[in-house]
mmCIF file of C-alpha atoms in Angstrom:
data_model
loop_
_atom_site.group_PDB
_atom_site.id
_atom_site.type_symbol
_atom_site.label_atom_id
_atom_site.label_comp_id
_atom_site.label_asym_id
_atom_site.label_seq_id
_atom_site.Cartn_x
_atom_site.Cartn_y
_atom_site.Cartn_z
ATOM 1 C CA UNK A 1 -127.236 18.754 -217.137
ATOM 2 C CA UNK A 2 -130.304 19.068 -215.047
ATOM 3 C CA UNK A 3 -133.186 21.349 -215.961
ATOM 4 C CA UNK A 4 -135.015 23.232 -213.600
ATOM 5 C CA UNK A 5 -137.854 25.953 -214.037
ATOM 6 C CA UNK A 6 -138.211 29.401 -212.062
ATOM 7 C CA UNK A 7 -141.616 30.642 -211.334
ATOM 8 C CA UNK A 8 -140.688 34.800 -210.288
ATOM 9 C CA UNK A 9 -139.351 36.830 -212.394
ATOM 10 C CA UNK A 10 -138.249 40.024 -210.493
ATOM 11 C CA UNK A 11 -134.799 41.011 -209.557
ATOM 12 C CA UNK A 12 -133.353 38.305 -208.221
ATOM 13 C CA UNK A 13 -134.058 36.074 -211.019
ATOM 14 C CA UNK A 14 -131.432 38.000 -213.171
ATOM 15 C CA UNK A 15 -128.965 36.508 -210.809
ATOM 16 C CA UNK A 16 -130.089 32.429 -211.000
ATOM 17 C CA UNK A 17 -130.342 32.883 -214.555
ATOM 18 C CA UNK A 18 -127.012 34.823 -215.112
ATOM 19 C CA UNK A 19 -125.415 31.802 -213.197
ATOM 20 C CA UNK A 20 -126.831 29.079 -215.286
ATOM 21 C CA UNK A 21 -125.354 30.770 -218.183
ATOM 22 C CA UNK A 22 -121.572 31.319 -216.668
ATOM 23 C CA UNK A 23 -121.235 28.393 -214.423
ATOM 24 C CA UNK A 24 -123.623 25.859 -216.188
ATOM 25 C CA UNK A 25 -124.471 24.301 -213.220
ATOM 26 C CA UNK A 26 -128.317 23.475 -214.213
ATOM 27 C CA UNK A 27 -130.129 24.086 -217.066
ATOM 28 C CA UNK A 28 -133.002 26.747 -216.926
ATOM 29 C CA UNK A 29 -136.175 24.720 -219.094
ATOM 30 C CA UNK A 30 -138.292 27.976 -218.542
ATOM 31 C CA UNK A 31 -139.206 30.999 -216.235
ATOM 32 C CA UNK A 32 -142.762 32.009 -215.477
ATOM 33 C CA UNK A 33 -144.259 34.675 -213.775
ATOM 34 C CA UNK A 34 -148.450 35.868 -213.307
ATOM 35 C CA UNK A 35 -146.917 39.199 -214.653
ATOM 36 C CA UNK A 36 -146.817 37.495 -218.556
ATOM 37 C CA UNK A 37 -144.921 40.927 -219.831
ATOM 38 C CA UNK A 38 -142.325 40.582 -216.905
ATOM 39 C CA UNK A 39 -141.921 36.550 -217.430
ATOM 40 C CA UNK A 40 -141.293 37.269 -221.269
ATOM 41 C CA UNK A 41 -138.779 40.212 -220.793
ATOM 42 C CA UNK A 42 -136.691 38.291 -218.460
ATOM 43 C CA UNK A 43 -136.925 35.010 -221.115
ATOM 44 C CA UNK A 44 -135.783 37.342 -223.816
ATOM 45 C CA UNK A 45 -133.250 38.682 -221.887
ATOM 46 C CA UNK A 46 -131.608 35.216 -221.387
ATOM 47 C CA UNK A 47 -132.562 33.204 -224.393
ATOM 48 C CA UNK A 48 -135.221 31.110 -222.061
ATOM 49 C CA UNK A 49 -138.892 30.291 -222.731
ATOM 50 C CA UNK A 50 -141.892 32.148 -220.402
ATOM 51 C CA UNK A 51 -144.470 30.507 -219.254
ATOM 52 C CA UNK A 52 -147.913 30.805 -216.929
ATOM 53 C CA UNK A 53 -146.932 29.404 -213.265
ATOM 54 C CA UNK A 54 -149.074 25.942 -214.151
ATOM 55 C CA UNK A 55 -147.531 25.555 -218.085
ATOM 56 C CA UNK A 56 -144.095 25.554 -216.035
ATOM 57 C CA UNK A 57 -145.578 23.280 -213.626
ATOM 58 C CA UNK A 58 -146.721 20.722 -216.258
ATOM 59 C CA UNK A 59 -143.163 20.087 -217.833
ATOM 60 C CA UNK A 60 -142.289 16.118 -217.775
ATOM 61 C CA UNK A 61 -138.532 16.689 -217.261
ATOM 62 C CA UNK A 62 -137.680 19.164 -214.231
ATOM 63 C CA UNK A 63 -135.277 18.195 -211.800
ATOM 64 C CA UNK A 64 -136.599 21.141 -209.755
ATOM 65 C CA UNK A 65 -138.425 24.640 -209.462
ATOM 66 C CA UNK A 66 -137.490 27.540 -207.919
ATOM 67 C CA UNK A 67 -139.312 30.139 -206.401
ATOM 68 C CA UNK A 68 -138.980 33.860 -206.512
ATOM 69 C CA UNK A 69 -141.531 34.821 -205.818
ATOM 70 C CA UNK A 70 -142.336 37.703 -203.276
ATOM 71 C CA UNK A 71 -141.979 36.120 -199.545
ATOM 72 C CA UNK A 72 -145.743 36.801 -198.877
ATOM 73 C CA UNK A 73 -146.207 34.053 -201.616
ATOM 74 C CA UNK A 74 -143.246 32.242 -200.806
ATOM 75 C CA UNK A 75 -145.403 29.085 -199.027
ATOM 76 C CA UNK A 76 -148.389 29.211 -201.418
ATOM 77 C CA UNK A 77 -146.530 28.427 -204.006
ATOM 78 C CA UNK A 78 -143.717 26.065 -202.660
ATOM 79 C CA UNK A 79 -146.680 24.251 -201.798
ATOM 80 C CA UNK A 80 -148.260 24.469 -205.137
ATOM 81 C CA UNK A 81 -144.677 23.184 -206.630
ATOM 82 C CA UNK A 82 -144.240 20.238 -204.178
ATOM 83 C CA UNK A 83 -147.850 19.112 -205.384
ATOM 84 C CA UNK A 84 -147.094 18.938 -208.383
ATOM 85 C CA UNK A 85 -144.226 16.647 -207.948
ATOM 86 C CA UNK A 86 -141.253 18.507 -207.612
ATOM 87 C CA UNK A 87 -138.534 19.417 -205.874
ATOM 88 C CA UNK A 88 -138.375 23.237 -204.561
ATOM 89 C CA UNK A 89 -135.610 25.168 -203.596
ATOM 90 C CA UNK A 90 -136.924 28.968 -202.576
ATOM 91 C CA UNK A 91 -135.556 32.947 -202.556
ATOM 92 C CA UNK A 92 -135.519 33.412 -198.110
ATOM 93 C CA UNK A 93 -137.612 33.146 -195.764
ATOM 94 C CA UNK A 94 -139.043 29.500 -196.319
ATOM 95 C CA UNK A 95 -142.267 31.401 -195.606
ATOM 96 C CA UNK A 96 -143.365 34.041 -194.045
ATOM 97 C CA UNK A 97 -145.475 32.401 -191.274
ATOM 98 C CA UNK A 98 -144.228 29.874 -188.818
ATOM 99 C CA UNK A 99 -146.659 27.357 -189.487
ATOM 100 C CA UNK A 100 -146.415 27.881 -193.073
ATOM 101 C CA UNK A 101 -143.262 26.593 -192.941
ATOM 102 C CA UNK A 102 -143.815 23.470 -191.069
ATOM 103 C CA UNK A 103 -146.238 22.714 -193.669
ATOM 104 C CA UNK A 104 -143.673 22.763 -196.317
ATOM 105 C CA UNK A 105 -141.538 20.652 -194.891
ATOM 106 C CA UNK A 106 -144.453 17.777 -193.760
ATOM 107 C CA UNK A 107 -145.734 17.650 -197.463
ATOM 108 C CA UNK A 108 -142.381 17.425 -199.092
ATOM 109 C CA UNK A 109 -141.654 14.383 -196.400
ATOM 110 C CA UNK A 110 -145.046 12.755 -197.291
ATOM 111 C CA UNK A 111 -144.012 13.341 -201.240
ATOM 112 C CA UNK A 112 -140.750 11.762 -200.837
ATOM 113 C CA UNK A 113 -139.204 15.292 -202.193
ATOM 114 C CA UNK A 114 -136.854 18.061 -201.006
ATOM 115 C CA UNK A 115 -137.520 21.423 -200.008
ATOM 116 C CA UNK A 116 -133.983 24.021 -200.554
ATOM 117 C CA UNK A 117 -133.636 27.299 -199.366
ATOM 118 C CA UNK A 118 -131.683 30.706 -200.045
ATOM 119 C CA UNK A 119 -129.535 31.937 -199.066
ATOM 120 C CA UNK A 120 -126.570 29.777 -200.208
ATOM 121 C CA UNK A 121 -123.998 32.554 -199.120
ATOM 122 C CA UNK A 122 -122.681 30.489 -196.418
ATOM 123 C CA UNK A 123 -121.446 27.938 -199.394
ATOM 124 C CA UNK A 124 -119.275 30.599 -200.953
ATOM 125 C CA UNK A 125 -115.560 30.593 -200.539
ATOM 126 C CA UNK A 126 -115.053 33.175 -197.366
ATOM 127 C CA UNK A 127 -117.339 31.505 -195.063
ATOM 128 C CA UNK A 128 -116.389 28.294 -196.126
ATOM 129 C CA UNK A 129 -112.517 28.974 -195.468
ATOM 130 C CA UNK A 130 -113.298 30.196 -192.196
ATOM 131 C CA UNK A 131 -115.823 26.838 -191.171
ATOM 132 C CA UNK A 132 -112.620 25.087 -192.299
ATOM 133 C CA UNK A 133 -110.384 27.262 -189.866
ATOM 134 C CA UNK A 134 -112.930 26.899 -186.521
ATOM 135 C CA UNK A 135 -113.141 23.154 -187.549
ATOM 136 C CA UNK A 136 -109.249 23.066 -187.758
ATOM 137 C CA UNK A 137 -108.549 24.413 -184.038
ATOM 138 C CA UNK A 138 -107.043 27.881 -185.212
ATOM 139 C CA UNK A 139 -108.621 29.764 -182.754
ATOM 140 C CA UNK A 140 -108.847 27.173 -180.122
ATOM 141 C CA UNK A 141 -112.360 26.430 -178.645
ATOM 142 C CA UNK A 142 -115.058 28.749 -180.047
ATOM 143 C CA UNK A 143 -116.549 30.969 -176.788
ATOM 144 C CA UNK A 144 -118.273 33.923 -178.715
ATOM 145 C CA UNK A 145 -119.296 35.973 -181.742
ATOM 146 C CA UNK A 146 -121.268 38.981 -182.744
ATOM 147 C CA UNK A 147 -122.924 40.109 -186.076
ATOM 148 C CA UNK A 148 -123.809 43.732 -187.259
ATOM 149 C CA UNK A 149 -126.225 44.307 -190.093
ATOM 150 C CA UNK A 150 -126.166 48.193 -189.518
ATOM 151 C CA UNK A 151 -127.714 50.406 -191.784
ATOM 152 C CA UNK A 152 -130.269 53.184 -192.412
ATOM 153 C CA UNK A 153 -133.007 51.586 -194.739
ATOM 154 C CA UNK A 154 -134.251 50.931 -197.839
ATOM 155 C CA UNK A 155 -136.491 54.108 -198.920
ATOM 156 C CA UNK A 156 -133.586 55.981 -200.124
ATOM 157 C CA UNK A 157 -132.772 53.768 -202.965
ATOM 158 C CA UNK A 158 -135.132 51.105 -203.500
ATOM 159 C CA UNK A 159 -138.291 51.239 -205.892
ATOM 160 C CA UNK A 160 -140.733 49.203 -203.630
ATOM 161 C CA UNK A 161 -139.743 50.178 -200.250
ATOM 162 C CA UNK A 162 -143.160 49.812 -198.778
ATOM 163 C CA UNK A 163 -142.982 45.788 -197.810
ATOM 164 C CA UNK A 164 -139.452 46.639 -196.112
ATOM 165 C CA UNK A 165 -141.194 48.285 -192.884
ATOM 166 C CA UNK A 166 -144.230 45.853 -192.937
ATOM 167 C CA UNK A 167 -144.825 42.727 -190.139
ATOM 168 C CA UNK A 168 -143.103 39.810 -192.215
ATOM 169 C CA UNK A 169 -139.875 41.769 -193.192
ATOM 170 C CA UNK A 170 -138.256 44.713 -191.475
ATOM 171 C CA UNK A 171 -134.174 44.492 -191.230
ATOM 172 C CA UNK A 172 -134.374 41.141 -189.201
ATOM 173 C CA UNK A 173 -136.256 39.186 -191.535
ATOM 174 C CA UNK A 174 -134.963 40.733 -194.752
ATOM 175 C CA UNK A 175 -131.278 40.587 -193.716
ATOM 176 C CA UNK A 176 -131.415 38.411 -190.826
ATOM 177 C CA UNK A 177 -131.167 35.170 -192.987
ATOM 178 C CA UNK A 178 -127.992 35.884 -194.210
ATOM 179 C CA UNK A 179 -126.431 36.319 -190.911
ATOM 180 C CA UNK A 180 -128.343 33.655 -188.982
ATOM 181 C CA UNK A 181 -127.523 30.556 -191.119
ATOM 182 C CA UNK A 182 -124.184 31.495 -191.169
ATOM 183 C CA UNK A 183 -123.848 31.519 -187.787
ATOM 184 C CA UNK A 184 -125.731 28.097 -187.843
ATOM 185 C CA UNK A 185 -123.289 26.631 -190.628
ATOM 186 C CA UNK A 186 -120.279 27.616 -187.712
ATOM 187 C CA UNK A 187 -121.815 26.874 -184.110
ATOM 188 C CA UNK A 188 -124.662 24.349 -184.819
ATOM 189 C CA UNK A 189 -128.329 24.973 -184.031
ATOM 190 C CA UNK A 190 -129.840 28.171 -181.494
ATOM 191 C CA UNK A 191 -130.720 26.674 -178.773
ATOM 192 C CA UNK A 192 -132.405 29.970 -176.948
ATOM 193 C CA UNK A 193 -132.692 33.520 -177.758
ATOM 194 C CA UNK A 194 -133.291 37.012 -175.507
ATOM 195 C CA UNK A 195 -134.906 39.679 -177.916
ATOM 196 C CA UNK A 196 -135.221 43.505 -177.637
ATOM 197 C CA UNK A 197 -136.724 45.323 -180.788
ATOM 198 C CA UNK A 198 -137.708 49.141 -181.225
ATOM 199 C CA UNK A 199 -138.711 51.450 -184.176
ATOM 200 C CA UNK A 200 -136.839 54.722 -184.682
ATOM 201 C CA UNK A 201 -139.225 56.638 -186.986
ATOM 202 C CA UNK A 202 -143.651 55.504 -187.666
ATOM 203 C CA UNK A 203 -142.652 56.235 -190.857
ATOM 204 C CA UNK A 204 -140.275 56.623 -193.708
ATOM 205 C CA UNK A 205 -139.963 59.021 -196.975
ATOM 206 C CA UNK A 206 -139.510 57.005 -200.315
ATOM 207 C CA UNK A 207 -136.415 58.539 -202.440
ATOM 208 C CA UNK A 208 -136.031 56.736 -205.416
ATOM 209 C CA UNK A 209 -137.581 58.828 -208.301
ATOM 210 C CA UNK A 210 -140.430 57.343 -208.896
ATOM 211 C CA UNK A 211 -141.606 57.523 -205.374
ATOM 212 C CA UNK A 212 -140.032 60.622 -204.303
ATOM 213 C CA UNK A 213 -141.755 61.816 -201.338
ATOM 214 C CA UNK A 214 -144.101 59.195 -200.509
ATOM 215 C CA UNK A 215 -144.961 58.825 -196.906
ATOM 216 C CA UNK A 216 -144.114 55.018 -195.706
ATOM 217 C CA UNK A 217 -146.188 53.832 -192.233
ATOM 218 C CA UNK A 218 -143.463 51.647 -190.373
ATOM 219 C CA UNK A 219 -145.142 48.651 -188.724
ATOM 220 C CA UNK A 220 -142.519 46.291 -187.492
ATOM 221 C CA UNK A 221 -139.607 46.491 -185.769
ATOM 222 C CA UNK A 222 -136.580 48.099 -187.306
ATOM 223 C CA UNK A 223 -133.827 47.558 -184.649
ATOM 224 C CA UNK A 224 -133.346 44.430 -183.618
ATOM 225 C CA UNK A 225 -131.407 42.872 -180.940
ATOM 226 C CA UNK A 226 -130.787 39.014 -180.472
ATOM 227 C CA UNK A 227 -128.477 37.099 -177.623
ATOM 228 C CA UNK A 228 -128.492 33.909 -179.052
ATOM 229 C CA UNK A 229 -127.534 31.127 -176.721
ATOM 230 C CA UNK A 230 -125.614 27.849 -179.471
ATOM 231 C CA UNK A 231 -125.788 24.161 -177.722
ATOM 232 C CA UNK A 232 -123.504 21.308 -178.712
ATOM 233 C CA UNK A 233 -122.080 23.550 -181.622
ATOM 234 C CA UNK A 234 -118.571 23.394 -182.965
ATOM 235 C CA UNK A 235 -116.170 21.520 -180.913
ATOM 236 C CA UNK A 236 -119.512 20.498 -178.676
ATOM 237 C CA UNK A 237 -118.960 24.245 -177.241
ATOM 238 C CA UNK A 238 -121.428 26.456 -175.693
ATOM 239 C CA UNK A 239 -121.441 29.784 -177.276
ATOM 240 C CA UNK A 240 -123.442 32.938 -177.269
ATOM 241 C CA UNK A 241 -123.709 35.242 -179.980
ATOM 242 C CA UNK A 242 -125.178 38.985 -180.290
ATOM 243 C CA UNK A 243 -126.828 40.251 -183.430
ATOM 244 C CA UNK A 244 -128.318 42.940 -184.093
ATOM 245 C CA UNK A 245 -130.264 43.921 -187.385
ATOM 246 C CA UNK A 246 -131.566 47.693 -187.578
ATOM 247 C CA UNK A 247 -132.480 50.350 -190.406
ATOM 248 C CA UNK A 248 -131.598 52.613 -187.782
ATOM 249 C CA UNK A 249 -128.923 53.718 -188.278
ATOM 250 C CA UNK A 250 -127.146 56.565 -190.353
ATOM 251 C CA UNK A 251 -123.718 54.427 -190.340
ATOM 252 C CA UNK A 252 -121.266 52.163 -188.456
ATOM 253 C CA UNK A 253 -118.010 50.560 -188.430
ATOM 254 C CA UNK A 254 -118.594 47.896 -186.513
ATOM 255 C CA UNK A 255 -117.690 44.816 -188.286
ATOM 256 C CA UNK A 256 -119.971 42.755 -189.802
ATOM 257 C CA UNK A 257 -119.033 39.507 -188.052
ATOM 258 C CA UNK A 258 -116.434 38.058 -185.663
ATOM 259 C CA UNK A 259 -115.744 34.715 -184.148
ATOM 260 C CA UNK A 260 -113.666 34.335 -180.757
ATOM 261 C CA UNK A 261 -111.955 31.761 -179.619
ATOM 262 C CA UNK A 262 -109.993 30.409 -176.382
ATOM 263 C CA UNK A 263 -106.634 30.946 -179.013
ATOM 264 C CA UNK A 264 -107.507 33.623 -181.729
ATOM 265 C CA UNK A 265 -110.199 36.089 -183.343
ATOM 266 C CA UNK A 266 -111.708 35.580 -186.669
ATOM 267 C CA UNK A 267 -112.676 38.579 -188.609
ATOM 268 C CA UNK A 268 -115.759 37.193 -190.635
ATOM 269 C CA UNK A 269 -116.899 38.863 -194.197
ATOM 270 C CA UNK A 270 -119.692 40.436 -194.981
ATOM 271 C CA UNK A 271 -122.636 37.145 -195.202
ATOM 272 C CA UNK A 272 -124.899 38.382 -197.704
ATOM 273 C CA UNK A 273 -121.455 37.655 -200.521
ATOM 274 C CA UNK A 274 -119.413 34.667 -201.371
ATOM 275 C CA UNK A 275 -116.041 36.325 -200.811
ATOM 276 C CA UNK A 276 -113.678 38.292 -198.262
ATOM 277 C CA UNK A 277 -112.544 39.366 -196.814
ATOM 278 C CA UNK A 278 -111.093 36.581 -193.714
ATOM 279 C CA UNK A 279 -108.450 37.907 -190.850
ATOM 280 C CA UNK A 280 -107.321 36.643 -188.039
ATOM 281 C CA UNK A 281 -105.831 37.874 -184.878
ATOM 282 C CA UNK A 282 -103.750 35.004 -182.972
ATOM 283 C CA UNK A 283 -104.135 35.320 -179.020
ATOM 284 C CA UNK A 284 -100.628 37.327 -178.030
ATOM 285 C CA UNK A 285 -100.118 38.880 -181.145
ATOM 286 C CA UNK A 286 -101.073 42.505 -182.289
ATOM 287 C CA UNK A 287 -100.986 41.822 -185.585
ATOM 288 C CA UNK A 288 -103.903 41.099 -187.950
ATOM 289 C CA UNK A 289 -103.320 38.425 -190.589
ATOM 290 C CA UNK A 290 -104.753 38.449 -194.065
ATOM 291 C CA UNK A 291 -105.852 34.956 -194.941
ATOM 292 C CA UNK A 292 -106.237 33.173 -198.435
ATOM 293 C CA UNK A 293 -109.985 31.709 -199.072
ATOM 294 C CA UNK A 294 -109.257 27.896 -199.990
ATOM 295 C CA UNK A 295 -112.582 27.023 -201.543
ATOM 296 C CA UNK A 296 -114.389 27.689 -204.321
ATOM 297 C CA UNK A 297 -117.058 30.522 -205.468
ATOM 298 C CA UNK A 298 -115.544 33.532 -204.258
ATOM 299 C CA UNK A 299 -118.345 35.787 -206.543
ATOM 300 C CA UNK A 300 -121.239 36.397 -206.332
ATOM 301 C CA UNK A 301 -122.829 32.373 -207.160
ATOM 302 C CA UNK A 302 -126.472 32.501 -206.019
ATOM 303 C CA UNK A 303 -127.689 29.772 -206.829
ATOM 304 C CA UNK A 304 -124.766 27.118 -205.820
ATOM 305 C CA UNK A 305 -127.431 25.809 -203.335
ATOM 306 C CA UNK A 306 -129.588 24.931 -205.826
ATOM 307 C CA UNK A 307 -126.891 23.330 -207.939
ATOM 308 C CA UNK A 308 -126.156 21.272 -204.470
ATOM 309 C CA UNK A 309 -129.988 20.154 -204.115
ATOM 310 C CA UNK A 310 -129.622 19.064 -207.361
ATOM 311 C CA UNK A 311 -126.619 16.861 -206.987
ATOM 312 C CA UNK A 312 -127.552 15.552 -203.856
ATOM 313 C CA UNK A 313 -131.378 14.199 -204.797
ATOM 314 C CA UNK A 314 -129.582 12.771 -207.321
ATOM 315 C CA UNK A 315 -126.590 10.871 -204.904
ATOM 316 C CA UNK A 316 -128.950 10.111 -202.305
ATOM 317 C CA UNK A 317 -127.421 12.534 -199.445
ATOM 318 C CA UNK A 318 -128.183 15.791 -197.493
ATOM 319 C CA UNK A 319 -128.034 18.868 -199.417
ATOM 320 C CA UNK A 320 -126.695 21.728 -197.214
ATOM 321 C CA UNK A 321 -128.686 24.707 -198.053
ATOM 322 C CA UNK A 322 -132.031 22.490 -196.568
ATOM 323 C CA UNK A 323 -135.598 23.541 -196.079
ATOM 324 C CA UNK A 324 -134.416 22.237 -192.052
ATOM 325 C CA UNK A 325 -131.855 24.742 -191.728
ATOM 326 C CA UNK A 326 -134.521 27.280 -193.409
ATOM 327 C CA UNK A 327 -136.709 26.421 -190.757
ATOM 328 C CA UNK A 328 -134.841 26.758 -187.780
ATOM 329 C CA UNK A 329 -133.489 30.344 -188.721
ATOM 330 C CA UNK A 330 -136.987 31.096 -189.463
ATOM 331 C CA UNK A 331 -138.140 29.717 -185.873
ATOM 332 C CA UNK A 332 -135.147 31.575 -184.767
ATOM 333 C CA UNK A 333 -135.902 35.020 -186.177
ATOM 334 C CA UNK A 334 -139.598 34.525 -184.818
ATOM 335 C CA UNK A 335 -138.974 33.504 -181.391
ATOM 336 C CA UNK A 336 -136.393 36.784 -181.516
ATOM 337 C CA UNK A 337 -139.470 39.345 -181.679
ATOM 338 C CA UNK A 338 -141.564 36.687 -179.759
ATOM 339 C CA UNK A 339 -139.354 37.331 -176.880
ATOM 340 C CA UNK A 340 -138.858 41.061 -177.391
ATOM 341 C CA UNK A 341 -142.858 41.138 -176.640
ATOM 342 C CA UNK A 342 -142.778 38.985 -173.808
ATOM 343 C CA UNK A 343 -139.609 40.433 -171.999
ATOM 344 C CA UNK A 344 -138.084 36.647 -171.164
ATOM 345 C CA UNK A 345 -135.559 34.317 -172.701
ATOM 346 C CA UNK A 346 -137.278 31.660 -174.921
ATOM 347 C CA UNK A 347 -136.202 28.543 -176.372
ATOM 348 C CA UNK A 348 -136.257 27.401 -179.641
ATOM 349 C CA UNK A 349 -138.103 24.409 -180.592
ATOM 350 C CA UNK A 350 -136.434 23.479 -184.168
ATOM 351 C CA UNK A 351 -133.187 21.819 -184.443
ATOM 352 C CA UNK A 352 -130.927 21.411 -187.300
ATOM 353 C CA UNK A 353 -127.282 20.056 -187.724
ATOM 354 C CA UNK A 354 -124.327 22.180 -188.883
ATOM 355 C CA UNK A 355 -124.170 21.759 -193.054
ATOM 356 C CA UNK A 356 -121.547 19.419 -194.434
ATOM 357 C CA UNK A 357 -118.243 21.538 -195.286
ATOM 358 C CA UNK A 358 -118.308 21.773 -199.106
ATOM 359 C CA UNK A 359 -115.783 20.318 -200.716
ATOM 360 C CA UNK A 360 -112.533 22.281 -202.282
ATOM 361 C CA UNK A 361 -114.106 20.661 -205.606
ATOM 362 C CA UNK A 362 -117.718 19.650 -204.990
ATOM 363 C CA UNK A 363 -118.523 16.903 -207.232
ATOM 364 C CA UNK A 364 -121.411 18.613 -209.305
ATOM 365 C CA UNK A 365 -118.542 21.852 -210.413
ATOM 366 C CA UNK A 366 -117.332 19.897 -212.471
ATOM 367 C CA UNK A 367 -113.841 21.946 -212.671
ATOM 368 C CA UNK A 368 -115.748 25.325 -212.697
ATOM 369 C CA UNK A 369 -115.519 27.865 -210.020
ATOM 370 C CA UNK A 370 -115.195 31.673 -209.727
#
């Protein structure tokens, strides 16, 4: 089993580290964190050792690192990890310039090394089935699709709320990830994008208990609207696609994806989990059809991209969850706000292909799955 280290050791750590334990998909060699007290709590918590950031670093037998760190450090330090002569796979957004990004992905081509990204959702078992069911012909050529990420903020629940409403983050670049590559994985790369952004409230009121009442400024966007224009996609079709991303909004049952096609309607789950639910409406018919997921990780799996990185340095082919794809959703998400500014359709520069399909039993599960 391959060892890898984590440098990060906030919430989302629980969740890599929780997965090395059940699925045993890569070993964790140690976490590290600047916060020592954090890095040794979470390493107690799971049996691992804790580390400083260049101790980790320094280990002679990692396969890769990962970085959780908070996405204002998210570059520095994939950068520090790739100089040190590993592989990186990070928590989203590659980085939270532009140009920060491209960086990553020249020095990790001049190392000879490979830069992964979250999220990985798009690998779990609804998304999956339903790439398997556009790629079949179900629904006949793909023309359309919209995604919803529709909700009313952060402050009301979250400890930290502050960096939600700051340039950087905001509901497109904290959520839009999720929704963006898996739009990617099914219609191949954005080719343009038409933007429109506003912001509700200048600021927010913190309600977790231990910021009760704290005044938050807003300074980006929080609602978000993309037309998204896909080139030689699935099928080699031309489709468009409308997203919108706001913490706007006091509810909505809008669903939180849907693919259209010339035969049939895909009812897409939810992209920031691994599982269902998929239906499907056949052209003609008024019924709405349950359908069985056919591939693996149907729980929550973070970390499966990782696992694939892992397997695929080591075969010699493209892992799916790339620092490419990373790229181009970042670019995406950019030129989205860009064009909001600018009041014009823009195109995107990046390209990426459409991930393999993973397997029904990829070859590094080796017979586990959830």
């Amino acid at each position: 089993m391959q060892r890898i280290g984590i440098i990060g050791t906030g919430d989302i750590s629980a969740a890599y580290l929780q997965i090395a334990r059940d699925l045993r998909l890569f070993e964790v060699a140690a976490v590290a964190d600047l916060d020592a007290a954090r890095a040794g709590a979470r390493g107690a918590e799971f049996g691992v050792p804790a580390l400083t950031p260049d101790e980790l670093l320094a280990l002679p037998d990692l396969a890769a690192v990962v970085n959780l760190t908070p996405p204002a450090a998210h570059a520095a330090v994939s950068l520090q990890i790739l100089r040190s002569g590993h592989h990186v796979y990070s928590e989203k957004p590659l980085a939270a310039r532009l140009e920060d990004g491209a960086e990553l992905l020249r020095e990790a081509g001049q190392r000879g090394l490979r830069v992964g990204c979250a999220p990985d959702t798009f690998l779990g078992a609804g998304h999956q089935t339903a790439r398997e069911l556009l790629d079949s012909g179900l629904i006949g050529r793909p023309v359309a699709a919209t995604a919803f990420m529709m909700s009313g903020g952060p402050e009301g629940w979250h400890p930290n709320p502050q960096f939600f409403y700051q340039p950087g983050a905001g509901p497109l670049f904290d959520m839009g990830p999720y929704y963006l590559t898996a739009l990617v994985n099914l219609l191949g790369p954005v080719r343009q994008v038409g933007g429109h952004a506003t912001r509700a409230l200048s600021e927010r009121v913190a309600g977790h208990e231990s910021r009760r009442g704290e005044r938050i400024p807003v300074n980006t966007p929080t609602h978000v609207t993309a037309q998204l224009g896909f080139g030689e996609g699935a099928a080699g079709a031309e489709v468009t696609a409308t997203f919108i991303a706001s913490f706007d909004v006091a509810g909505s049952e809008l669903p939180r994806m849907e693919l259209y096609g010339t035969e049939g309607t895909l009812s897409l789950p939810d992209p920031n989990t691994f599982g269902g639910p998929l239906r499907l409406k056949r052209r003609g018919s008024d019924v709405w059809e349950d359908l069985a997921l056919t591939r693996p990780f149907q729980e929550n799996a973070r970390g499966i991209g990782l696992a694939d990185l892992l397997d695929a340095a080591a075969r010699n082919r493209p892992h799916r969850a790339s620092g490419e794809l990373a790229y181009h959703v970042l670019e995406t998400m950019y030129r989205t706000l860009e064009s909001a500014e600018v009041g014009r359709v823009l195109q995107i520069g990046s390209t990426t292909g459409r991930p393999a399909p993973l397997e029904a039993s990829p070859t590094w599960l080796g017979g586990t799955g959830n």
